[in-house]
mmCIF file of C-alpha atoms and ligand atoms in Angstrom:
data_model
loop_
_atom_site.group_PDB
_atom_site.id
_atom_site.type_symbol
_atom_site.label_atom_id
_atom_site.label_comp_id
_atom_site.label_asym_id
_atom_site.label_seq_id
_atom_site.Cartn_x
_atom_site.Cartn_y
_atom_site.Cartn_z
ATOM 1 C CA MET A 9 22.619 -11.119 24.942
ATOM 2 C CA SER A 10 23.201 -8.019 22.883
ATOM 3 C CA SER A 11 26.884 -7.185 22.625
ATOM 4 C CA LYS A 12 28.512 -4.022 23.999
ATOM 5 C CA LYS A 13 29.298 -2.986 20.407
ATOM 6 C CA VAL A 14 25.622 -3.091 19.435
ATOM 7 C CA LYS A 15 24.514 -1.156 22.551
ATOM 8 C CA GLU A 16 27.176 1.503 21.958
ATOM 9 C CA ILE A 17 25.766 2.374 18.529
ATOM 10 C CA PHE A 18 22.560 3.560 20.142
ATOM 11 C CA ASP A 19 24.368 5.392 22.995
ATOM 12 C CA LYS A 20 25.623 7.817 20.354
ATOM 13 C CA LYS A 21 22.162 9.383 19.959
ATOM 14 C CA ILE A 22 22.332 9.200 16.193
ATOM 15 C CA PHE A 23 19.101 7.285 15.935
ATOM 16 C CA ARG A 24 15.466 8.339 16.105
ATOM 17 C CA GLY A 25 13.003 5.505 16.491
ATOM 18 C CA GLU A 26 12.237 2.499 18.637
ATOM 19 C CA ILE A 27 15.057 0.220 19.855
ATOM 20 C CA LYS A 28 14.436 -3.132 21.508
ATOM 21 C CA PHE A 29 17.388 -5.182 22.741
ATOM 22 C CA ASP A 30 17.496 -8.975 23.101
ATOM 23 C CA GLN A 31 14.347 -9.806 21.228
ATOM 24 C CA SER A 32 13.007 -13.176 20.158
ATOM 25 C CA MET A 33 12.488 -13.243 16.387
ATOM 26 C CA SER A 34 9.429 -15.437 17.011
ATOM 27 C CA ALA A 35 7.633 -12.218 17.983
ATOM 28 C CA TYR A 36 8.329 -10.735 14.537
ATOM 29 C CA THR A 37 7.419 -13.606 12.224
ATOM 30 C CA SER A 38 4.022 -14.927 11.182
ATOM 31 C CA LEU A 39 5.281 -18.483 11.868
ATOM 32 C CA LYS A 40 6.034 -17.521 15.507
ATOM 33 C CA ILE A 41 9.352 -19.329 15.227
ATOM 34 C CA GLY A 42 12.875 -17.995 15.682
ATOM 35 C CA GLY A 43 15.733 -17.481 18.129
ATOM 36 C CA PRO A 44 17.102 -14.218 19.512
ATOM 37 C CA VAL A 45 18.384 -11.100 17.803
ATOM 38 C CA GLU A 46 20.676 -8.635 19.568
ATOM 39 C CA ALA A 47 18.576 -5.608 18.665
ATOM 40 C CA MET A 48 15.394 -4.951 16.729
ATOM 41 C CA VAL A 49 15.186 -1.362 15.574
ATOM 42 C CA PHE A 50 12.493 0.697 13.904
ATOM 43 C CA PRO A 51 14.028 3.865 12.414
ATOM 44 C CA ASP A 52 11.708 6.876 12.221
ATOM 45 C CA ASP A 53 13.386 8.345 9.161
ATOM 46 C CA VAL A 54 15.930 7.829 6.397
ATOM 47 C CA VAL A 55 18.702 9.640 8.303
ATOM 48 C CA SER A 56 18.363 7.330 11.312
ATOM 49 C CA LEU A 57 18.425 4.318 9.007
ATOM 50 C CA LYS A 58 21.527 5.641 7.291
ATOM 51 C CA ASN A 59 23.293 6.363 10.613
ATOM 52 C CA VAL A 60 22.658 2.914 11.985
ATOM 53 C CA LEU A 61 23.940 1.284 8.779
ATOM 54 C CA ILE A 62 27.125 3.373 8.787
ATOM 55 C CA GLU A 63 27.864 2.703 12.461
ATOM 56 C CA ALA A 64 27.129 -1.013 12.099
ATOM 57 C CA LYS A 65 29.432 -1.259 9.098
ATOM 58 C CA LYS A 66 32.280 0.445 11.019
ATOM 59 C CA GLU A 67 31.948 -2.197 13.744
ATOM 60 C CA SER A 68 31.319 -5.108 11.331
ATOM 61 C CA ILE A 69 27.923 -5.726 12.900
ATOM 62 C CA PRO A 70 25.583 -7.618 10.550
ATOM 63 C CA ILE A 71 22.292 -5.999 9.542
ATOM 64 C CA PHE A 72 19.163 -7.873 8.583
ATOM 65 C CA VAL A 73 16.152 -6.063 7.158
ATOM 66 C CA LEU A 74 12.671 -7.431 7.533
ATOM 67 C CA GLY A 75 9.156 -6.325 6.737
ATOM 68 C CA ALA A 76 6.316 -8.073 8.537
ATOM 69 C CA GLY A 77 8.133 -11.430 8.714
ATOM 70 C CA THR A 78 5.417 -13.258 6.764
ATOM 71 C CA ASN A 79 7.850 -15.124 4.532
ATOM 72 C CA LEU A 80 10.544 -15.894 7.072
ATOM 73 C CA LEU A 81 11.751 -18.935 8.931
ATOM 74 C CA VAL A 82 14.327 -17.921 11.540
ATOM 75 C CA ARG A 83 16.498 -20.730 12.944
ATOM 76 C CA ASP A 84 16.457 -21.436 16.694
ATOM 77 C CA SER A 85 19.882 -19.939 17.415
ATOM 78 C CA GLY A 86 18.713 -16.600 16.079
ATOM 79 C CA ILE A 87 20.623 -13.962 14.160
ATOM 80 C CA ASP A 88 23.705 -11.939 15.013
ATOM 81 C CA GLY A 89 23.635 -8.173 14.926
ATOM 82 C CA ILE A 90 20.761 -5.824 14.301
ATOM 83 C CA ALA A 91 17.408 -6.437 12.637
ATOM 84 C CA VAL A 92 15.930 -3.347 11.006
ATOM 85 C CA CYS A 93 12.210 -2.996 10.405
ATOM 86 C CA LEU A 94 10.925 -0.098 8.308
ATOM 87 C CA LYS A 95 7.382 -0.072 9.674
ATOM 88 C CA ALA A 96 7.592 3.722 10.233
ATOM 89 C CA PHE A 97 8.208 4.236 6.497
ATOM 90 C CA LYS A 98 4.558 4.305 5.550
ATOM 91 C CA ARG A 99 3.868 7.156 3.145
ATOM 92 C CA ILE A 100 1.824 6.719 -0.033
ATOM 93 C CA GLU A 101 1.907 9.832 -2.216
ATOM 94 C CA VAL A 102 0.551 10.687 -5.631
ATOM 95 C CA ILE A 103 3.286 11.619 -8.119
ATOM 96 C CA GLN A 104 2.109 14.693 -9.987
ATOM 97 C CA ASN A 105 4.169 14.001 -13.093
ATOM 98 C CA ILE A 106 5.350 10.448 -13.615
ATOM 99 C CA ASN A 107 7.210 11.260 -16.818
ATOM 100 C CA GLY A 108 10.962 11.161 -16.490
ATOM 101 C CA ILE A 109 11.150 9.304 -13.184
ATOM 102 C CA ALA A 110 14.427 7.378 -13.235
ATOM 103 C CA GLY A 111 14.631 8.196 -16.948
ATOM 104 C CA ARG A 112 11.365 6.514 -17.925
ATOM 105 C CA PHE A 113 8.853 8.195 -20.254
ATOM 106 C CA PHE A 114 5.239 7.214 -20.969
ATOM 107 C CA SER A 115 2.968 7.723 -23.966
ATOM 108 C CA LYS A 116 0.166 10.325 -23.891
ATOM 109 C CA GLU A 117 -2.369 7.522 -23.726
ATOM 110 C CA VAL A 118 -0.748 5.939 -20.662
ATOM 111 C CA LEU A 119 -0.416 9.330 -18.986
ATOM 112 C CA GLY A 120 -4.109 10.022 -19.558
ATOM 113 C CA THR A 121 -5.361 6.783 -18.080
ATOM 114 C CA SER A 122 -2.877 6.093 -15.285
ATOM 115 C CA ALA A 123 -1.397 7.636 -12.164
ATOM 116 C CA GLY A 124 1.927 7.249 -10.404
ATOM 117 C CA PHE A 125 2.500 6.714 -6.693
ATOM 118 C CA PHE A 126 5.467 6.926 -4.376
ATOM 119 C CA VAL A 127 5.174 4.111 -1.845
ATOM 120 C CA GLU A 128 7.475 3.591 1.146
ATOM 121 C CA ALA A 129 8.730 0.135 2.058
ATOM 122 C CA GLY A 130 6.926 -0.130 5.385
ATOM 123 C CA VAL A 131 3.425 0.406 3.970
ATOM 124 C CA PRO A 132 1.418 -2.762 4.640
ATOM 125 C CA LEU A 133 0.510 -4.252 1.250
ATOM 126 C CA GLY A 134 -3.117 -4.389 2.457
ATOM 127 C CA SER A 135 -3.102 -0.617 3.088
ATOM 128 C CA LEU A 136 -1.854 0.020 -0.432
ATOM 129 C CA ILE A 137 -4.620 -2.169 -1.819
ATOM 130 C CA ASN A 138 -7.208 -0.347 0.311
ATOM 131 C CA PHE A 139 -5.862 2.980 -0.935
ATOM 132 C CA ALA A 140 -6.261 1.803 -4.552
ATOM 133 C CA LYS A 141 -9.762 0.539 -3.793
ATOM 134 C CA LYS A 142 -10.892 3.778 -2.131
ATOM 135 C CA ASN A 143 -9.461 6.037 -4.832
ATOM 136 C CA GLY A 144 -10.227 3.877 -7.874
ATOM 137 C CA TYR A 145 -6.903 2.581 -9.138
ATOM 138 C CA SER A 146 -6.456 -0.801 -10.761
ATOM 139 C CA GLY A 147 -3.488 -3.166 -11.141
ATOM 140 C CA ILE A 148 -2.949 -4.799 -7.782
ATOM 141 C CA GLU A 149 -6.375 -6.230 -6.942
ATOM 142 C CA ALA A 150 -5.092 -9.814 -7.386
ATOM 143 C CA LEU A 151 -2.550 -9.242 -4.608
ATOM 144 C CA ALA A 152 -5.300 -8.682 -2.021
ATOM 145 C CA GLY A 153 -4.880 -11.017 0.921
ATOM 146 C CA ILE A 154 -1.093 -11.279 0.673
ATOM 147 C CA PRO A 155 0.159 -10.190 4.079
ATOM 148 C CA GLY A 156 3.370 -8.262 4.703
ATOM 149 C CA THR A 157 4.828 -4.932 3.702
ATOM 150 C CA PHE A 158 5.255 -3.274 0.332
ATOM 151 C CA GLY A 159 9.080 -3.555 0.697
ATOM 152 C CA GLY A 160 8.797 -7.281 1.407
ATOM 153 C CA ALA A 161 6.480 -7.689 -1.586
ATOM 154 C CA VAL A 162 8.977 -5.931 -3.874
ATOM 155 C CA TYR A 163 11.904 -7.987 -2.552
ATOM 156 C CA MET A 164 9.915 -11.224 -2.968
ATOM 157 C CA ASN A 165 8.188 -10.108 -6.181
ATOM 158 C CA ALA A 166 5.015 -11.228 -4.431
ATOM 159 C CA GLY A 167 2.278 -12.455 -6.699
ATOM 160 C CA SER A 168 -1.073 -14.102 -6.946
ATOM 161 C CA PHE A 169 -3.525 -15.149 -9.671
ATOM 162 C CA GLY A 170 -1.002 -14.339 -12.418
ATOM 163 C CA VAL A 171 -0.208 -10.806 -11.211
ATOM 164 C CA GLU A 172 3.135 -9.876 -9.642
ATOM 165 C CA ILE A 173 4.181 -6.655 -7.931
ATOM 166 C CA LYS A 174 6.776 -6.145 -10.685
ATOM 167 C CA ASP A 175 3.893 -5.465 -13.120
ATOM 168 C CA VAL A 176 3.291 -2.037 -11.547
ATOM 169 C CA ILE A 177 6.823 -0.978 -10.580
ATOM 170 C CA ILE A 178 8.414 2.030 -12.338
ATOM 171 C CA SER A 179 11.541 2.433 -10.215
ATOM 172 C CA ILE A 180 12.990 1.384 -6.866
ATOM 173 C CA ALA A 181 14.958 3.419 -4.302
ATOM 174 C CA LEU A 182 17.698 1.432 -2.589
ATOM 175 C CA MET A 183 19.946 2.344 0.306
ATOM 176 C CA ASN A 184 23.275 0.540 0.528
ATOM 177 C CA MET A 185 25.248 -0.186 3.697
ATOM 178 C CA ASP A 186 27.097 3.146 3.365
ATOM 179 C CA GLY A 187 23.735 4.912 3.569
ATOM 180 C CA ARG A 188 23.871 5.957 -0.090
ATOM 181 C CA ILE A 189 20.513 6.132 -1.883
ATOM 182 C CA GLU A 190 20.105 5.216 -5.530
ATOM 183 C CA ILE A 191 16.861 5.373 -7.528
ATOM 184 C CA LEU A 192 16.926 2.851 -10.330
ATOM 185 C CA GLU A 193 14.522 2.271 -13.194
ATOM 186 C CA LYS A 194 12.703 -1.056 -13.270
ATOM 187 C CA ASP A 195 14.715 -2.234 -16.289
ATOM 188 C CA ARG A 196 17.860 -2.222 -14.169
ATOM 189 C CA PHE A 197 16.449 -5.100 -12.092
ATOM 190 C CA LYS A 198 15.794 -8.711 -12.846
ATOM 191 C CA PHE A 199 12.516 -9.853 -11.382
ATOM 192 C CA SER A 200 11.686 -13.521 -11.495
ATOM 193 C CA TYR A 201 9.296 -15.878 -9.769
ATOM 194 C CA ARG A 202 9.270 -14.728 -6.110
ATOM 195 C CA SER A 203 12.567 -12.960 -6.448
ATOM 196 C CA LEU A 204 14.310 -9.693 -7.215
ATOM 197 C CA ASN A 205 18.032 -9.693 -7.900
ATOM 198 C CA ILE A 206 19.297 -7.267 -5.280
ATOM 199 C CA SER A 207 22.106 -8.266 -2.955
ATOM 200 C CA GLY A 208 21.756 -8.349 0.835
ATOM 201 C CA ASP A 209 23.753 -5.119 0.893
ATOM 202 C CA ASN A 210 20.733 -3.152 -0.294
ATOM 203 C CA ILE A 211 17.598 -2.063 1.475
ATOM 204 C CA ILE A 212 14.471 -1.130 -0.462
ATOM 205 C CA ILE A 213 13.288 2.132 1.047
ATOM 206 C CA SER A 214 10.548 2.967 -1.459
ATOM 207 C CA ALA A 215 9.380 2.376 -5.006
ATOM 208 C CA ASN A 216 7.316 4.257 -7.554
ATOM 209 C CA ILE A 217 4.406 2.395 -9.063
ATOM 210 C CA ILE A 218 1.902 3.035 -11.831
ATOM 211 C CA LEU A 219 -1.793 2.107 -11.607
ATOM 212 C CA LYS A 220 -4.694 2.532 -14.020
ATOM 213 C CA LYS A 221 -7.575 4.856 -13.206
ATOM 214 C CA ASP A 222 -10.819 2.952 -12.699
ATOM 215 C CA ILE A 223 -14.183 3.210 -10.979
ATOM 216 C CA PRO A 224 -13.754 2.501 -7.236
ATOM 217 C CA GLU A 225 -16.756 0.120 -7.197
ATOM 218 C CA ASN A 226 -15.199 -1.991 -9.987
ATOM 219 C CA VAL A 227 -11.852 -2.158 -8.202
ATOM 220 C CA SER A 228 -13.615 -3.069 -4.975
ATOM 221 C CA ALA A 229 -15.654 -5.850 -6.617
ATOM 222 C CA ARG A 230 -12.500 -7.443 -8.064
ATOM 223 C CA ILE A 231 -10.726 -7.258 -4.691
ATOM 224 C CA THR A 232 -13.668 -8.942 -2.969
ATOM 225 C CA GLU A 233 -13.637 -11.738 -5.548
ATOM 226 C CA PHE A 234 -9.861 -12.344 -5.261
ATOM 227 C CA LEU A 235 -10.053 -12.309 -1.465
ATOM 228 C CA LYS A 236 -12.818 -14.886 -1.532
ATOM 229 C CA ARG A 237 -10.789 -17.187 -3.787
ATOM 230 C CA LYS A 238 -7.648 -16.756 -1.685
ATOM 231 C CA LYS A 239 -9.336 -17.308 1.672
ATOM 232 C CA SER A 240 -10.972 -20.534 0.520
ATOM 233 C CA SER A 241 -7.568 -22.173 -0.001
ATOM 234 C CA GLN A 242 -5.731 -20.834 3.034
ATOM 235 C CA PRO A 243 -5.272 -22.822 6.224
ATOM 236 C CA ILE A 244 -6.664 -21.366 9.409
ATOM 237 C CA ASP A 245 -5.348 -24.127 11.642
ATOM 238 C CA GLY A 246 -2.032 -22.638 12.782
ATOM 239 C CA TYR A 247 0.668 -20.045 12.125
ATOM 240 C CA SER A 248 2.157 -20.048 8.631
ATOM 241 C CA ALA A 249 4.465 -18.210 6.255
ATOM 242 C CA GLY A 250 2.442 -18.842 3.108
ATOM 243 C CA CYS A 251 3.749 -21.285 0.495
ATOM 244 C CA VAL A 252 6.850 -23.120 1.681
ATOM 245 C CA PHE A 253 8.088 -24.235 -1.742
ATOM 246 C CA LYS A 254 8.068 -22.523 -5.140
ATOM 247 C CA ASN A 255 5.854 -24.050 -7.794
ATOM 248 C CA PRO A 256 8.069 -25.949 -10.237
ATOM 249 C CA GLU A 257 7.660 -25.069 -13.921
ATOM 250 C CA GLY A 258 4.303 -26.351 -15.183
ATOM 251 C CA ASP A 259 3.164 -27.838 -11.876
ATOM 252 C CA PHE A 260 2.135 -26.953 -8.323
ATOM 253 C CA ALA A 261 4.224 -27.727 -5.272
ATOM 254 C CA GLY A 262 1.008 -28.313 -3.285
ATOM 255 C CA ARG A 263 -0.210 -30.940 -5.783
ATOM 256 C CA LEU A 264 3.137 -32.763 -5.722
ATOM 257 C CA ILE A 265 3.279 -32.719 -1.902
ATOM 258 C CA GLU A 266 -0.260 -34.045 -1.653
ATOM 259 C CA ALA A 267 0.431 -36.736 -4.275
ATOM 260 C CA SER A 268 3.447 -37.895 -2.235
ATOM 261 C CA GLY A 269 1.162 -38.544 0.718
ATOM 262 C CA CYS A 270 2.635 -35.794 2.888
ATOM 263 C CA LYS A 271 -0.561 -33.952 3.841
ATOM 264 C CA GLY A 272 -0.891 -33.926 7.623
ATOM 265 C CA MET A 273 2.711 -35.141 8.108
ATOM 266 C CA ARG A 274 4.380 -33.708 11.249
ATOM 267 C CA ALA A 275 7.755 -33.002 12.795
ATOM 268 C CA GLY A 276 7.204 -31.881 16.379
ATOM 269 C CA ASP A 277 4.591 -29.142 16.239
ATOM 270 C CA ALA A 278 5.215 -28.340 12.533
ATOM 271 C CA GLU A 279 2.581 -29.837 10.241
ATOM 272 C CA VAL A 280 1.855 -30.006 6.516
ATOM 273 C CA SER A 281 -1.529 -28.288 6.442
ATOM 274 C CA SER A 282 -4.517 -30.416 5.606
ATOM 275 C CA ALA A 283 -6.139 -27.381 3.909
ATOM 276 C CA HIS A 284 -3.274 -26.631 1.492
ATOM 277 C CA ALA A 285 -0.286 -28.995 1.279
ATOM 278 C CA ASN A 286 2.210 -26.259 0.383
ATOM 279 C CA TYR A 287 1.446 -24.422 3.637
ATOM 280 C CA PHE A 288 3.224 -25.842 6.675
ATOM 281 C CA VAL A 289 1.777 -24.667 9.956
ATOM 282 C CA ASN A 290 3.146 -24.181 13.432
ATOM 283 C CA LYS A 291 0.533 -25.796 15.654
ATOM 284 C CA GLY A 292 1.860 -23.965 18.697
ATOM 285 C CA LYS A 293 5.352 -24.896 19.841
ATOM 286 C CA ALA A 294 7.183 -25.789 16.606
ATOM 287 C CA THR A 295 10.885 -24.982 16.520
ATOM 288 C CA GLY A 296 12.966 -23.945 13.536
ATOM 289 C CA ARG A 297 14.524 -27.399 13.654
ATOM 290 C CA ASP A 298 11.073 -29.081 13.435
ATOM 291 C CA PHE A 299 10.126 -26.923 10.467
ATOM 292 C CA ILE A 300 13.348 -27.577 8.560
ATOM 293 C CA GLU A 301 13.154 -31.306 9.303
ATOM 294 C CA LEU A 302 9.609 -31.353 7.886
ATOM 295 C CA MET A 303 10.742 -29.427 4.793
ATOM 296 C CA GLU A 304 13.582 -31.904 4.192
ATOM 297 C CA THR A 305 11.328 -34.944 4.614
ATOM 298 C CA VAL A 306 8.699 -33.531 2.249
ATOM 299 C CA LYS A 307 11.337 -32.521 -0.313
ATOM 300 C CA ARG A 308 12.851 -36.038 -0.235
ATOM 301 C CA ARG A 309 9.441 -37.744 -0.543
ATOM 302 C CA VAL A 310 8.401 -35.523 -3.475
ATOM 303 C CA ASN A 311 11.704 -36.192 -5.205
ATOM 304 C CA GLU A 312 11.372 -39.972 -4.726
ATOM 305 C CA GLN A 313 7.785 -39.913 -5.949
ATOM 306 C CA SER A 314 8.003 -37.518 -8.902
ATOM 307 C CA GLY A 315 11.685 -36.770 -9.572
ATOM 308 C CA VAL A 316 11.033 -33.051 -8.940
ATOM 309 C CA THR A 317 13.377 -31.156 -6.594
ATOM 310 C CA LEU A 318 11.389 -28.512 -4.742
ATOM 311 C CA GLU A 319 13.020 -25.156 -4.026
ATOM 312 C CA PRO A 320 12.073 -23.198 -0.896
ATOM 313 C CA GLU A 321 10.004 -20.052 -1.373
ATOM 314 C CA ILE A 322 10.293 -19.010 2.275
ATOM 315 C CA LYS A 323 13.537 -17.336 3.328
ATOM 316 C CA ILE A 324 15.461 -19.343 5.916
ATOM 317 C CA ILE A 325 17.788 -17.199 7.972
ATOM 318 C CA GLY A 326 19.804 -17.392 11.184
ATOM 319 C CA LYS A 327 22.412 -19.562 12.804
ATOM 320 C CA ASP A 328 22.407 -23.336 12.915
ATOM 321 C CA GLY A 329 22.775 -24.881 16.305
HETATM 322 C C1 FAD B 429 -1.196 -16.567 4.939
HETATM 323 C C2 FAD B 429 -0.133 -16.137 3.951
HETATM 324 C C3 FAD B 429 -0.443 -16.043 2.605
HETATM 325 C C4 FAD B 429 0.527 -15.651 1.659
HETATM 326 N N1 FAD B 429 0.174 -15.586 0.346
HETATM 327 C C5 FAD B 429 1.098 -15.188 -0.555
HETATM 328 C C6 FAD B 429 0.762 -15.089 -1.956
HETATM 329 O O1 FAD B 429 -0.366 -15.342 -2.362
HETATM 330 N N2 FAD B 429 1.726 -14.679 -2.819
HETATM 331 C C7 FAD B 429 2.988 -14.363 -2.402
HETATM 332 O O2 FAD B 429 3.830 -13.976 -3.233
HETATM 333 N N3 FAD B 429 3.338 -14.471 -1.086
HETATM 334 C C8 FAD B 429 2.439 -14.866 -0.163
HETATM 335 N N4 FAD B 429 2.802 -14.975 1.153
HETATM 336 C C9 FAD B 429 4.200 -14.737 1.562
HETATM 337 C C10 FAD B 429 4.512 -13.307 2.054
HETATM 338 O O3 FAD B 429 3.360 -12.701 2.590
HETATM 339 C C11 FAD B 429 5.080 -12.424 0.930
HETATM 340 O O4 FAD B 429 6.289 -12.956 0.455
HETATM 341 C C12 FAD B 429 5.297 -10.983 1.415
HETATM 342 O O5 FAD B 429 5.495 -10.161 0.296
HETATM 343 C C13 FAD B 429 6.483 -10.834 2.378
HETATM 344 O O6 FAD B 429 6.464 -9.529 2.909
HETATM 345 P P1 FAD B 429 7.058 -9.230 4.367
HETATM 346 O O7 FAD B 429 7.021 -7.758 4.574
HETATM 347 O O8 FAD B 429 6.373 -10.033 5.407
HETATM 348 O O9 FAD B 429 8.564 -9.715 4.182
HETATM 349 P P2 FAD B 429 9.470 -10.506 5.233
HETATM 350 O O10 FAD B 429 8.908 -11.868 5.449
HETATM 351 O O11 FAD B 429 9.703 -9.679 6.439
HETATM 352 O O12 FAD B 429 10.832 -10.629 4.414
HETATM 353 C C14 FAD B 429 10.899 -11.455 3.275
HETATM 354 C C15 FAD B 429 12.244 -11.199 2.578
HETATM 355 O O13 FAD B 429 12.241 -9.870 2.089
HETATM 356 C C16 FAD B 429 13.358 -9.135 2.584
HETATM 357 N N5 FAD B 429 12.907 -7.762 2.800
HETATM 358 C C17 FAD B 429 11.784 -7.340 3.445
HETATM 359 N N6 FAD B 429 11.697 -6.004 3.409
HETATM 360 C C18 FAD B 429 12.785 -5.567 2.724
HETATM 361 C C19 FAD B 429 13.280 -4.280 2.352
HETATM 362 N N7 FAD B 429 12.640 -3.149 2.682
HETATM 363 N N8 FAD B 429 14.440 -4.201 1.647
HETATM 364 C C20 FAD B 429 15.120 -5.330 1.298
HETATM 365 N N9 FAD B 429 14.702 -6.569 1.621
HETATM 366 C C21 FAD B 429 13.551 -6.691 2.329
HETATM 367 C C22 FAD B 429 13.735 -9.829 3.896
HETATM 368 O O14 FAD B 429 15.112 -9.630 4.205
HETATM 369 C C23 FAD B 429 13.437 -11.286 3.534
HETATM 370 O O15 FAD B 429 14.528 -11.859 2.831
HETATM 371 C C24 FAD B 429 1.847 -15.357 2.097
HETATM 372 C C25 FAD B 429 2.159 -15.443 3.470
HETATM 373 C C26 FAD B 429 1.184 -15.828 4.387
HETATM 374 C C27 FAD B 429 1.549 -15.914 5.864
#
């Protein structure tokens, strides 16, 4: 049940946007797993986001930010406080002059062949890719087929076929828990494999990216090809959150899992996909506990078999219990 403190924040009429109390996180994750959250809110604008952060901080109410929940495993006891989803932040705008943004300058050659874009965190990654396809901009074709939001992709440094979102980032706008916005140049961040080094006290509200001008038909052809390759290896036999484990240096988590004989292994309704061993699927009624148990069993088996310790790629959040 949502606490009085949480309800009172929204009685103050400082928030524009949708508010839903006592939600099940399973409705907001691609795995369809997860316990309750006191409130799920969708701010309409930056001021409403800022106000909710300030009020929550005053009352020591935890905030969790999510995109489309495609990389999340929420435990069965759910999460305390307020979950914030920026799905209303969905502008993509051309930047007329990309020189000087967050102190970064480009050569004449780059300026002549590229264009800059301001992209808000809630833009579905697929919409950004469609925008690039329609208008003839290259750089993110290989990310086609990755679900989720642009903000989630930046936070996860999402990648595919050797391309990562970091490759096109110029700068990122962050809001901290006091509602203060800072725009920082890419060099101020450390991107690594499926990660960006920002603390949980920061919310990505937008980023500026740079893409190369190209012929729309060429961009479109590359997207079609990448989508074909991606779809052929993805399971369609249940709900998933993409790859469960990170690929260890020089190897593939899926190969190691398969070699340890874990394909098809189950815990309750959670199953190691038979299509791609690094995808675990919810066959219908899997709980967070089932999923974590399966992850632990697979991790142990792989370690016994190959000596490699797999690290989770999915984000596991929420209370144990
Ligand atoms: C079928 C399938 C295929 C996939 N294929 C790929 C793939 O090829 N490559 C790949 O990299 N990933 C892949 N994924 C994983 C996932 O889609 C990506 O990690 C995606 O970028 C997550 O975006 P999201 O909006 O769903 O983030 P969420 O799952 O909602 O959140 C993920 C993390 O990001 C944080 N976060 C989200 N938005 C913000 C924000 N605005 N500010 C701060 N933090 C934020 C959340 O707190 C959480 O810790 C796949 C997933 C599925 C289901």
